Short mmCIF file of C-alpha atoms in Angstrom, two decimals:
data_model
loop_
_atom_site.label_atom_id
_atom_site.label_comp_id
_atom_site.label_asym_id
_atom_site.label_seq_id
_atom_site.Cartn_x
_atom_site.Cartn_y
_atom_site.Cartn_z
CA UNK F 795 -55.66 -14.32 -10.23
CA UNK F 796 -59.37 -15.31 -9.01
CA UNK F 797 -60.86 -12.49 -7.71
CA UNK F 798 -64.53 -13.06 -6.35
CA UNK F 799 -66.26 -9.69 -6.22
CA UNK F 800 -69.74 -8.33 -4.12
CA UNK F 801 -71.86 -5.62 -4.64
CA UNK F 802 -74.70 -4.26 -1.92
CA UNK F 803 -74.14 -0.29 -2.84
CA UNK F 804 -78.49 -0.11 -3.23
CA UNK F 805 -81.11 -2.35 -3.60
CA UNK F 806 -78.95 -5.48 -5.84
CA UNK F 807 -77.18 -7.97 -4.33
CA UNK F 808 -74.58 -9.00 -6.75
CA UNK F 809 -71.60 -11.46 -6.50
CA UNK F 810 -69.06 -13.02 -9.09
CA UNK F 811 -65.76 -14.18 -9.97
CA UNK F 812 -64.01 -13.54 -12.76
CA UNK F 813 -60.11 -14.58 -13.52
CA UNK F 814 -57.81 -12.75 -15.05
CA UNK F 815 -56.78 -15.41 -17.90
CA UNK F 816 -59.90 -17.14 -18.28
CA UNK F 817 -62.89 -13.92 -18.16
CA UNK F 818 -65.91 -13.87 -16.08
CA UNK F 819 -66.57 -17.44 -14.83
CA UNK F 820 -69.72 -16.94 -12.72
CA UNK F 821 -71.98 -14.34 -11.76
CA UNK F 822 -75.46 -14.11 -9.36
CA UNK F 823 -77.38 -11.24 -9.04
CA UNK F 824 -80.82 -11.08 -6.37
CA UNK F 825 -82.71 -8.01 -6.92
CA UNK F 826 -84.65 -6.27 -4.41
CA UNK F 827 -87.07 -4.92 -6.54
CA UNK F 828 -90.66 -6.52 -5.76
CA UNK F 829 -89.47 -6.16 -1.78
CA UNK F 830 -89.11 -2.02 -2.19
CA UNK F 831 -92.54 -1.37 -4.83
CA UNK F 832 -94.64 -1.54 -1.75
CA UNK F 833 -93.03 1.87 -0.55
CA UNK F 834 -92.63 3.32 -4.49
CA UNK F 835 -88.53 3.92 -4.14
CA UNK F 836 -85.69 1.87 -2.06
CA UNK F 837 -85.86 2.00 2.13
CA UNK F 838 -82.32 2.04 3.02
CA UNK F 839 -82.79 -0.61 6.15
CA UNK F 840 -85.04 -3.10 4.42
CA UNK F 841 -81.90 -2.87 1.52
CA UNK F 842 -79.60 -3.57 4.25
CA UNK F 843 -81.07 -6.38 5.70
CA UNK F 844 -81.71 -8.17 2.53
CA UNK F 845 -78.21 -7.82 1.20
CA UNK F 846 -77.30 -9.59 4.79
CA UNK F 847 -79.60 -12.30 4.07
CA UNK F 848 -78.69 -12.25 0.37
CA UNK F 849 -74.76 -12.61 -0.33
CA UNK F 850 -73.50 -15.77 1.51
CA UNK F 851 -76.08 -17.84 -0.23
CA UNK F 852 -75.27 -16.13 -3.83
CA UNK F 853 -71.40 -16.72 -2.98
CA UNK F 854 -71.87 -19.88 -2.48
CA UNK F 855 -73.94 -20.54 -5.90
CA UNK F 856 -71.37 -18.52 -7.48
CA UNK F 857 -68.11 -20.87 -6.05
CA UNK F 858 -70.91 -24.13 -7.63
CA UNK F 859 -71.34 -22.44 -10.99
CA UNK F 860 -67.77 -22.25 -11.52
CA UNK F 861 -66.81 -25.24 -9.58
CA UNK F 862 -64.45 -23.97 -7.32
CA UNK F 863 -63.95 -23.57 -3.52
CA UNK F 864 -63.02 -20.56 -1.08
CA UNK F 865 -59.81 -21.70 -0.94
CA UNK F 866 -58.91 -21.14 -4.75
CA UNK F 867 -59.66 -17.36 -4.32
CA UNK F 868 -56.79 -14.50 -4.78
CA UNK F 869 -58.67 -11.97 -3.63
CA UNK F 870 -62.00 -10.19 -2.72
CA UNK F 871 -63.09 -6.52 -4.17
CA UNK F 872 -66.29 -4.83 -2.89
CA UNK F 873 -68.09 -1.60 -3.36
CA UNK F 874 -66.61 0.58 -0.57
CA UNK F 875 -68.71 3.70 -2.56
CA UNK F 876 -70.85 5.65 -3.23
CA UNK F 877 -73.85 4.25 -1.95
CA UNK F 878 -76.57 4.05 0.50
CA UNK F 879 -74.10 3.19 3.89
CA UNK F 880 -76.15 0.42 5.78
CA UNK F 881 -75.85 -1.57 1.98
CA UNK F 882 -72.50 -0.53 1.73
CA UNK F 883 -71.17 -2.00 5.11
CA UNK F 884 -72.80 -5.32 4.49
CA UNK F 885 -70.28 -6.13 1.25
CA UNK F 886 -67.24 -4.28 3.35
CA UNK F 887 -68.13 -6.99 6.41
CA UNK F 888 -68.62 -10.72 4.19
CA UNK F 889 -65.31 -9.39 2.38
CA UNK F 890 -62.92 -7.89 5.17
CA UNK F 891 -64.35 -11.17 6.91
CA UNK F 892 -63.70 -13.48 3.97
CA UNK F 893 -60.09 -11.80 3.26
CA UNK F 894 -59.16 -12.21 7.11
CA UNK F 895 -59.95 -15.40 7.09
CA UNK F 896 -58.51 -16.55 4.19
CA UNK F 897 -55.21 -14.25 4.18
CA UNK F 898 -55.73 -12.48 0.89
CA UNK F 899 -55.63 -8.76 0.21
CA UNK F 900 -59.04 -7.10 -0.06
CA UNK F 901 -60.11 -4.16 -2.53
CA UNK F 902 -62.58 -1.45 -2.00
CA UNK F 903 -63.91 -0.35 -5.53
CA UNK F 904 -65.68 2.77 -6.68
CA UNK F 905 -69.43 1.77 -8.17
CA UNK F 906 -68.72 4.21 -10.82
CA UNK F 907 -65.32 2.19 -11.74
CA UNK F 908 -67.10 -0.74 -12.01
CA UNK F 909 -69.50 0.44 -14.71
CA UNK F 910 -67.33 2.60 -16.39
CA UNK F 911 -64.68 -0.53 -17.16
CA UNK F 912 -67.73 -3.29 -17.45
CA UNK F 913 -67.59 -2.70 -21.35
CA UNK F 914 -64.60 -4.36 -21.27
CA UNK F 915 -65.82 -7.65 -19.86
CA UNK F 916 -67.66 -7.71 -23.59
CA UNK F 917 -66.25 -9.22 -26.72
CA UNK F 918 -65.13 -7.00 -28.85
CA UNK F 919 -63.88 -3.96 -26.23
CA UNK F 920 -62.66 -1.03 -26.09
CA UNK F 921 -59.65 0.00 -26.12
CA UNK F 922 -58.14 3.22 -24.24
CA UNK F 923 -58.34 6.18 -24.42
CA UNK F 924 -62.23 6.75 -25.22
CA UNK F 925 -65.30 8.94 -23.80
CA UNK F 926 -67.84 7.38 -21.39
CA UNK F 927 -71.77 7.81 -21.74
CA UNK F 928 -72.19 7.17 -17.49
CA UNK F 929 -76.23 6.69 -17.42
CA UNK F 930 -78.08 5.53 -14.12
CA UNK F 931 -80.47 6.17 -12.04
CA UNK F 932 -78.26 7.85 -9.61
CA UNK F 933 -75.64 9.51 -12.20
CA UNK F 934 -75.59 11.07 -15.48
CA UNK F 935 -71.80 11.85 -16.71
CA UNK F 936 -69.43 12.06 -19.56
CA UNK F 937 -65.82 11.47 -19.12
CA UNK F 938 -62.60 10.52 -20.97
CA UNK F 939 -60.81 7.72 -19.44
CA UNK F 940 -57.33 7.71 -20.54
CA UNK F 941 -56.79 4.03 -18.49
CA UNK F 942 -57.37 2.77 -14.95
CA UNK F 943 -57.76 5.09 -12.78
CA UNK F 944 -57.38 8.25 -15.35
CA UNK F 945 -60.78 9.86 -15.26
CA UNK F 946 -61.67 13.55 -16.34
CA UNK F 947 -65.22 14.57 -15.95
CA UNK F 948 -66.27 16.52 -19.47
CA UNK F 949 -69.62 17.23 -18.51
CA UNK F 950 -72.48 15.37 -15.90
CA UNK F 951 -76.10 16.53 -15.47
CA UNK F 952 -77.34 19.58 -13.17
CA UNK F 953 -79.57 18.12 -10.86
CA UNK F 954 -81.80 14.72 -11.75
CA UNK F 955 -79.50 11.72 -13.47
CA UNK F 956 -81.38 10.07 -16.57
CA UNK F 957 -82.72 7.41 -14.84
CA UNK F 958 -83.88 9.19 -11.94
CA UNK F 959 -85.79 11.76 -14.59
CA UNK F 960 -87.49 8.15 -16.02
CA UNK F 961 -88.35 7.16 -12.98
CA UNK F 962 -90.41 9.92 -11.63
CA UNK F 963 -91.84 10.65 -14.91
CA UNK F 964 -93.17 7.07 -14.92
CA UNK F 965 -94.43 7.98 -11.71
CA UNK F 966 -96.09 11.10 -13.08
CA UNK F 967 -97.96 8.77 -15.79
CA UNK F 968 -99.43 6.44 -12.83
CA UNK F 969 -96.75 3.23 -13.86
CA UNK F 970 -95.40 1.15 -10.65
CA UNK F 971 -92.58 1.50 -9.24
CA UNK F 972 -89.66 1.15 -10.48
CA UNK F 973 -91.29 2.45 -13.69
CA UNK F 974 -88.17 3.79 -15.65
CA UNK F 975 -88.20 0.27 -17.22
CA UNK F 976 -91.71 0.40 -17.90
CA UNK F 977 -91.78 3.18 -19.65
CA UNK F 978 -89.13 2.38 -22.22
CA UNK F 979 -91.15 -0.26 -23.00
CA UNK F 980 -94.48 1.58 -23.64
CA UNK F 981 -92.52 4.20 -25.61
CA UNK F 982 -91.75 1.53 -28.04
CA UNK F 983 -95.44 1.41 -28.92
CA UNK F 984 -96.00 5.44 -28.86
CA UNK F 985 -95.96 7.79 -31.46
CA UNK F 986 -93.17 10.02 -31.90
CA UNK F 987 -95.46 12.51 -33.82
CA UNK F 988 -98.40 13.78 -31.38
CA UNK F 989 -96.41 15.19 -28.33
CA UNK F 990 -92.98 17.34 -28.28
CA UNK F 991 -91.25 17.73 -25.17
CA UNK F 992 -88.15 20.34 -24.62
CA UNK F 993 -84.84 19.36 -25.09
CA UNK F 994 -82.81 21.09 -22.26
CA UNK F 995 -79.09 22.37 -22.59
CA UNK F 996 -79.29 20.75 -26.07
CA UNK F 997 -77.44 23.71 -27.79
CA UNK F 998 -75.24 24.42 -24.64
CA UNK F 999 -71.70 25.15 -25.35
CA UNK F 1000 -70.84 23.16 -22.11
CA UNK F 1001 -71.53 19.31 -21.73
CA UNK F 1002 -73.55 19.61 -18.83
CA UNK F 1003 -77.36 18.39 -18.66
CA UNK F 1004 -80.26 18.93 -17.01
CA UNK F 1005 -83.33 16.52 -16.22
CA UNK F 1006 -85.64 18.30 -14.10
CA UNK F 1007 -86.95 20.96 -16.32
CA UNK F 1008 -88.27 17.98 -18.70
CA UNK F 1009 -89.91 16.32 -15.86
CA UNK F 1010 -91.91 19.17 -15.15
CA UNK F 1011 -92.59 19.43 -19.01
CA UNK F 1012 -94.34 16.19 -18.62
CA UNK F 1013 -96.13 16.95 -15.55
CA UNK F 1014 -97.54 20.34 -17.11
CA UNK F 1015 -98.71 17.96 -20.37
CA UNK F 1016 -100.29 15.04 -18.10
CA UNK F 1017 -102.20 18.38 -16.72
CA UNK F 1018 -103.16 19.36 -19.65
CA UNK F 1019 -104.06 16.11 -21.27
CA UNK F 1020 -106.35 15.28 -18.31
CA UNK F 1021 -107.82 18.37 -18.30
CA UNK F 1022 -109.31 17.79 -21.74
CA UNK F 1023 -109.79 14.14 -21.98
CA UNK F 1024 -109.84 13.16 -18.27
CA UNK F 1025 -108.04 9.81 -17.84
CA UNK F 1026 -105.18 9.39 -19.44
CA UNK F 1027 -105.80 6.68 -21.56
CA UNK F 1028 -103.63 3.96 -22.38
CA UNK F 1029 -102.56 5.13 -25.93
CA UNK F 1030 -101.55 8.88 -24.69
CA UNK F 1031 -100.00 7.52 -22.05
CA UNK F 1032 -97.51 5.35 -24.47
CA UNK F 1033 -97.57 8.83 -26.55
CA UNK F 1034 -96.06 10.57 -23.71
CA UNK F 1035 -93.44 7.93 -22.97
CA UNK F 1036 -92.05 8.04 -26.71
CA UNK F 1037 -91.66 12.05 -26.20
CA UNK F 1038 -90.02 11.91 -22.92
CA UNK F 1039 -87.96 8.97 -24.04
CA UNK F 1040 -87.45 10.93 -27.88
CA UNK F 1041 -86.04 14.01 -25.65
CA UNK F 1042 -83.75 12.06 -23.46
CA UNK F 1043 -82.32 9.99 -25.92
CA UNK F 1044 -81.35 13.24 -28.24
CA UNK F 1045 -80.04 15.25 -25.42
CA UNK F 1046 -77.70 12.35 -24.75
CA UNK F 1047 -77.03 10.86 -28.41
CA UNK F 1048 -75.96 14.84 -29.12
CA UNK F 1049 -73.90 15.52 -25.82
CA UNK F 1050 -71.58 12.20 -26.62
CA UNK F 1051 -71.12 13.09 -30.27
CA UNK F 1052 -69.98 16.59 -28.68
CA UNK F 1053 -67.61 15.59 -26.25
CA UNK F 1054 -66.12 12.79 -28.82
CA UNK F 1055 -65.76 15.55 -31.16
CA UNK F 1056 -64.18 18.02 -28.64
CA UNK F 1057 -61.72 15.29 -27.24
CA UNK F 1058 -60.89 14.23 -30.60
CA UNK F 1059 -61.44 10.35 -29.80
CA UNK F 1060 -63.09 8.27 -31.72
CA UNK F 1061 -64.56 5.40 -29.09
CA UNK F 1062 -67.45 5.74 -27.33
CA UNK F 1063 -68.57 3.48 -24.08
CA UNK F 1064 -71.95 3.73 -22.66
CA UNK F 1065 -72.73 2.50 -19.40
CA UNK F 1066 -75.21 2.21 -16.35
CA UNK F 1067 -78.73 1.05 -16.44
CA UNK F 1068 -79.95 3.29 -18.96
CA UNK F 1069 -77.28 2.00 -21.32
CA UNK F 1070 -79.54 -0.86 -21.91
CA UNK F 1071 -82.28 1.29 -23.32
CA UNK F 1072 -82.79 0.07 -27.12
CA UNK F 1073 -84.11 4.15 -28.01
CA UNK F 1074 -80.74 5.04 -26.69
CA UNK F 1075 -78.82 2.38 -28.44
CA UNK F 1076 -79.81 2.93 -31.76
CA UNK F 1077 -79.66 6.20 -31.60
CA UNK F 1078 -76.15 6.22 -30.68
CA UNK F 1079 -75.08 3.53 -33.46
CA UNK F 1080 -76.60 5.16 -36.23
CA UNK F 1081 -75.19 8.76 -35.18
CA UNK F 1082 -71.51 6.98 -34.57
CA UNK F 1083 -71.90 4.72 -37.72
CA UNK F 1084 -72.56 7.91 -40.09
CA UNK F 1085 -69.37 9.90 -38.61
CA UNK F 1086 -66.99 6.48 -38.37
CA UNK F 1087 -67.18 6.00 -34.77
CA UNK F 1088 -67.72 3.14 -32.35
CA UNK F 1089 -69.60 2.85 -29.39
CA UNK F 1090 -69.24 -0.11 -27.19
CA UNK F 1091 -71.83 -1.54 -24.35
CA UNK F 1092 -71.48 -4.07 -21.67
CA UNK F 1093 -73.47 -6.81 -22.18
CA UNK F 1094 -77.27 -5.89 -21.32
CA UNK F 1095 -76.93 -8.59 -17.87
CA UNK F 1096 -74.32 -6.05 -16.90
CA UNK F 1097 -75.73 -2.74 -17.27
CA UNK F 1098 -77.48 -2.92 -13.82
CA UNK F 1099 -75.21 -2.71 -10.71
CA UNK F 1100 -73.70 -6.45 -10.46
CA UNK F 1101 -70.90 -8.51 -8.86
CA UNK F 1102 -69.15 -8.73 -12.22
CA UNK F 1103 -67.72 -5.23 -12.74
CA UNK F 1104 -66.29 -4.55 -9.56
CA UNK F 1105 -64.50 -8.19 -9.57
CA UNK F 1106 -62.97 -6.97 -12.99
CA UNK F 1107 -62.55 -3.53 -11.47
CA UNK F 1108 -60.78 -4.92 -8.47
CA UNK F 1109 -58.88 -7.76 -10.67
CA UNK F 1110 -57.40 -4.79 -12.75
CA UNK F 1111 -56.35 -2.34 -9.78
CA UNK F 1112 -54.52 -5.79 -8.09
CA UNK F 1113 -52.74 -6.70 -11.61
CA UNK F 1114 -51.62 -3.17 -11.21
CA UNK F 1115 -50.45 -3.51 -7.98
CA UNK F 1116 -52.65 -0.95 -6.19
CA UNK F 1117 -52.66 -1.28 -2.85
CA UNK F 1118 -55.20 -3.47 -1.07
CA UNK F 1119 -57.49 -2.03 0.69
CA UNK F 1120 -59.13 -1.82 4.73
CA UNK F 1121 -62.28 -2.06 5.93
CA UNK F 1122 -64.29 1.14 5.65
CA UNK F 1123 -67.63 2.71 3.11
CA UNK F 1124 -67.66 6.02 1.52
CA UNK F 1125 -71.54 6.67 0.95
CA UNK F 1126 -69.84 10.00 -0.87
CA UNK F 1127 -66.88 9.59 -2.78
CA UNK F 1128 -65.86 11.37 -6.14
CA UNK F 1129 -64.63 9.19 -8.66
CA UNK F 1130 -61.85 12.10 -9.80
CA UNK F 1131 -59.76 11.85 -6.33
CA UNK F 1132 -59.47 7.36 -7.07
CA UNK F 1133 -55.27 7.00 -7.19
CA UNK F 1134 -53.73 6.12 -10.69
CA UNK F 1135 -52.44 2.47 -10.05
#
């Protein structure tokens, strides 16, 4: 089955196709990201309009990359949720449209499906059951996932997601927008010795988390700092990116080890844009190394929302024989109510 798959839930525009005997055969992805740094975060109608202009040209650079035609497709899948609307209903219209005209059943996929089961477009993956690291901009969670469709939410954060907490901190510290990404990088260069930043809900009995408190953390420090020294110079300002990025990384490194021990698995997945973060990484393979666990990631062109893992997600609710799906968005939808297949 050749499934070709779109995403327009924010500011990406991501297509693909992937086949269910022979993997992932093509994938384009168009960021929005120099169009939004103008206005410091994403305008929903500017998103909307770009994804219009965006995914007929990347389907049809996708269909020449793999060398095939409209007419060998099985099926479409799109994001139907959650997401900003306007961006949503562009990917429900080229697919309903695309599926109409071609006579082949259409899926709406959960963005939070498609990351969680991305790992497993990556050689070696995982196998189920296992616990999920979900780390984004727009969602922090833990679950187990017992197979398609079997998800049970062990613990999310409180208020700001990971990514969200990186990006206004990098805001705080005067980077550009969107200056999550940024920051990682300049906390590669900092020292982990001068500053120490709280580590929130760290010795919680629950798995819950909680960004915000950190972020203000910083904001009282970058007070502080400028206070005594005036401008924050370039060498403090990588100092405060390795202790924001030091706390992060620990609450999250010692939340999954918590909710693999409390589940009694033994695989761990990590996925969403902050998966990609090398702090994070390594933190997580040397904790799951020393207690003989694994962790699995998608590959780093797939941590970022992307056509790819909601043509797999879509390819794997159709092998199951899930019903196809209608034209319609859900800007809010819980990932706990999806149908098992």
């Amino acid at each position: 089955m050749l499934v070709l798959g779109i995403e327009t839930s924010c500011d990406e525009t991501g297509v693909a196709l992937y086949d269910t005997e022979a993997g992932l055969l093509a994938h384009q992805l168009h960021t929005q990201m120099a169009m939004h740094a103008r206005y410091g975060g994403v305008v929903p109608e500017l998103a909307s309009r770009d994804h219009i202009r965006r995914a007929i040209p990347l389907m049809e650079a996708c269909l020449a990359e793999a060398g095939r035609t409209l007419k060998d497709l099985d099926a479409v899948a799109y994001t139907r949720g959650p997401g900003l609307g306007g961006a949503l209903l562009v990917g429900a219209s080229v697919a309903n449209a695309l599926a109409f005209g071609l006579g082949i059943p259409v899926v709406g996929v959960h963005h939070l499906e498609g990351h969680l089961l991305s790992p497993l477009l990556a050689d070696p993956k995982p196998d189920f059951p296992f616990v999920a690291l979900l780390v984004s901009g727009g969602h922090t969670q833990l679950m187990a996932v017992h197979g398609i469709g079997q998800y049970e939410i062990l613990g999310e954060t409180l208020d700001d997601a990971a990514g969200e907490a990186f990006d206004k901190t990098a805001k705080l510290l005067g980077l550009p927008y969107p200056g999550g990404p940024m920051l990682s990088r300049l906390a590669e260069e900092g020292d982990p010795r001068r500053f120490t930043l709280p580590r929130p809900m760290l010795h919680a009995d629950s798995l819950d988390m909680s960004f915000s408190g950190l972020k203000t953390a910083v904001l009282t420090l970058v007070t502080q700092t400028q206070a005594t020294l005036g401008e924050i110079d370039e060498t403090t300002r990588k100092d405060i990116c390795r202790a924001f990025q030091e706390a992060i990384v620990e609450v999250l490194v010692t939340k999954s080890l918590k909710a693999l021990g409390q589940t009694g698995m033994k695989r761990l997945v990590v996925a969403g844009g902050v998966g990609a973060n090398k702090q994070l990484r390594a933190g997580l393979d040397t904790a799951a190394a020393r207690r003989g666990l694994e962790v699995f990631y998608p590959p780093l062109s797939l941590c970022t929302d992307n056509g790819a893992m909601i043509a797999y997600a879509g390819a794997m609710r159709l092998s199951q024989r899930s019903p196809a799906g209608s034209f319609g968005v859900a800007p809010r939808w819980d990932l706990t109510t999806l149908p098992r297949p």
